[in-house]
Amino acid sequence: MVPPRPLERRTRPNSGEARIVAAAEDLFERTLVTVRGQPAGALAALQTHLHDSALNYGEIFLRDNVPVMVYLLLQGRFPIVRHFLDLCLELQSSNTRTRGVFPTSFVEESGTIVADYGQRSIGRITSVDASLWWPVLCWMYVRASGDVIYGASPGVQRGVQLLLDLVLHPTFEGTPVLFVPDCSFMIDRPMDVWGAPLEVQSLLYGCLKSCCRLMELVQKGQAARLTQQRLELTRTWTRDLRVFLLKHYWVTSKTMQVLRRRPTEQYGDQQSQNEFNVQPEVIPHWLQEWLDHRGGYLIGNMRTGRPDFRFYSLGNSLGSLFGLLTGPQQRALFRLVLHNRQHLMAQMPMRICHPPMEGDEWRDKTGMDPKNWPWSYHNGGHWPSLLWPFAAAVLMHRRRRPSDDVLLMGQTRTMLEECYWQQLNQLPRQQWAEYFDGPTGTWVGQQARTYQTWTIVGFLLLHHLLRRCPEDVELFDLDETATPLRLSTWSRPVRTRATKKPADGGL
Ligand code: GLC
């Protein structure tokens, strides 16, 4: 592995902040597109590839629209979010084998809505995360807008039940995690993330909680009685999932000492201390320095004999934000990020996954994927759009536990502030690129799109949470049930009309 380089910080505040934010807001408006004549969401990138019409950056991706919808909610632009949610619901698959699955992306072409459930992607893999995000966004919409009637409506409740059918059904194994193939979430090219990857499990936890909140809205009659059973089952599942993940995915320096000395090859009825039969030899040495004394994180995956110890930023941030981690565990995670800042933040916060796979491992496990070269794209690349979930996790912690470890939280907040300036100073010059390459994340990604929507809106969300209204982080609290949520009032940016067709290049 390439040794870490000393961090050269570009953290100067920028007197052009207001101008840059206003320019980003204008760009964001241009990403919004209409479906059936009404704004429905954002395309993935403003600059789509002119030579290959099969490339789909001009479509409305569900996952890319997560920060878009959150930002629109914070702006009080509820009809757009409602239209987006309705379209997704309408496109929820009714096919026998994929019933209940939400599409990866959709687009309106000559008056017809065309949806992709994975059948048009390179690896022909369905995006599991898109389906898991829908209830989370739906519940956030209900909370922010106070539109409880929509949440309790038969259409929404049916959508929730169809999705739960996919998750809560009997299977060949008894763990509460969701098994998925490689490439089924944001990491949508081979990266050896099949099985029970953390990002899907953290999101599943948030999804199940949101489904519970939505089901709780059904108060009366036959429907309420039927929902009640599902509600109990979902609550139990959520609890079991949390217990399972904290037991098998959470590691610290202390737990590592225990894990390395556990017996192996145990079978039979006795209580096993090593249920997944993990041999101590598979525990990588880099973990020693990575964990330091008081750091902790959720590992990337647990599979019999083959845990994945890589660090995945989004799964960890969501685990913290959605309250899967306890307060002390959240602080151990922030300590770990601070300690490994030269890797995880470097010149362009934040790295997607660490460490990258190189050499034979890259060849065997990615199938020589030319986009996932070491230090590029999903394989150790830096994605500016991954900073806001981490920032939200930190701000949520500070709100819920204002007096816990003030020193650590102060340092974490300072780091965030510096990361914000790094993005603000670089992203406009780098044309709001999709991702960045190399051990320090300095180079624009080799095949990165420019004017990528979630880079733009991720920065705007970060600006909103750090500089404008930190209290709006409350929107992510999936345990709070009071509606409508009192979001802060701030002067909304000028709203321009959404474009009819995806803008193609020409910036
Ligand atoms: C790439 C990313 C995926 C994203 C899509 C659209 O395929 O890997 O996560 O949703 O681009 O931006």
CSV table of N, CA and C in Angstrom, one decimal, residues 2 14 23 31 63 82 91 165 167 173 180 257-258 289 341 347 389-390 409 436-437:
chain,number,residue,atom,x,y,z
A,2,VAL,N,0.4,2.3,-0.7
A,2,VAL,CA,1.2,3.5,-0.8
A,2,VAL,C,1.2,4.2,0.6
A,14,ASN,N,-12.8,31.5,2.2
A,14,ASN,CA,-12.9,32.1,0.8
A,14,ASN,C,-13.9,33.3,0.9
A,23,ALA,N,-23.9,30.5,-7.1
A,23,ALA,CA,-23.7,29.9,-8.4
A,23,ALA,C,-24.1,28.4,-8.4
A,31,THR,N,-30.4,21.4,-12.9
A,31,THR,CA,-30.4,19.9,-12.9
A,31,THR,C,-31.9,19.4,-12.8
A,63,ARG,N,-31.0,7.0,-6.1
A,63,ARG,CA,-30.0,7.3,-5.1
A,63,ARG,C,-29.4,8.7,-5.3
A,82,ARG,N,-43.2,15.3,-3.6
A,82,ARG,CA,-44.4,14.5,-3.6
A,82,ARG,C,-44.5,13.8,-5.0
A,91,LEU,N,-43.9,3.3,-10.5
A,91,LEU,CA,-42.9,2.5,-11.2
A,91,LEU,C,-42.5,1.3,-10.4
A,165,ASP,N,-42.5,-7.1,1.8
A,165,ASP,CA,-42.6,-8.5,1.4
A,165,ASP,C,-41.2,-9.0,0.9
A,167,VAL,N,-38.3,-8.0,1.9
A,167,VAL,CA,-37.3,-8.0,3.0
A,167,VAL,C,-37.6,-9.0,4.1
A,173,GLU,N,-31.7,-18.8,5.3
A,173,GLU,CA,-30.9,-18.6,6.5
A,173,GLU,C,-31.6,-17.7,7.5
A,180,VAL,N,-27.4,-9.6,-0.8
A,180,VAL,CA,-27.5,-9.0,-2.1
A,180,VAL,C,-26.3,-9.4,-3.0
A,257,GLN,N,-8.7,-7.6,20.0
A,257,GLN,CA,-7.9,-8.4,20.8
A,257,GLN,C,-8.6,-9.7,21.1
A,258,VAL,N,-9.9,-9.6,21.3
A,258,VAL,CA,-10.7,-10.8,21.6
A,258,VAL,C,-10.9,-11.6,20.4
A,289,GLU,N,-2.9,0.2,13.2
A,289,GLU,CA,-2.7,1.6,13.1
A,289,GLU,C,-4.0,2.3,12.9
A,341,ARG,N,-7.6,10.9,9.0
A,341,ARG,CA,-8.0,12.0,8.1
A,341,ARG,C,-7.2,12.1,6.9
A,347,GLN,N,-7.2,15.5,0.2
A,347,GLN,CA,-7.5,16.8,-0.5
A,347,GLN,C,-8.9,17.0,-0.9
A,389,PRO,N,-23.4,13.2,4.4
A,389,PRO,CA,-23.9,12.3,5.4
A,389,PRO,C,-23.1,12.2,6.7
A,390,PHE,N,-21.7,12.3,6.5
A,390,PHE,CA,-20.9,12.3,7.6
A,390,PHE,C,-21.1,13.6,8.5
A,409,MET,N,-15.6,16.5,20.1
A,409,MET,CA,-16.6,17.0,19.1
A,409,MET,C,-16.2,18.3,18.6
A,436,PHE,N,-12.9,11.9,-7.5
A,436,PHE,CA,-11.5,12.3,-7.6
A,436,PHE,C,-10.6,11.0,-7.4
A,437,ASP,N,-9.4,11.1,-8.0
A,437,ASP,CA,-8.6,9.9,-7.9
A,437,ASP,C,-7.3,10.1,-7.1
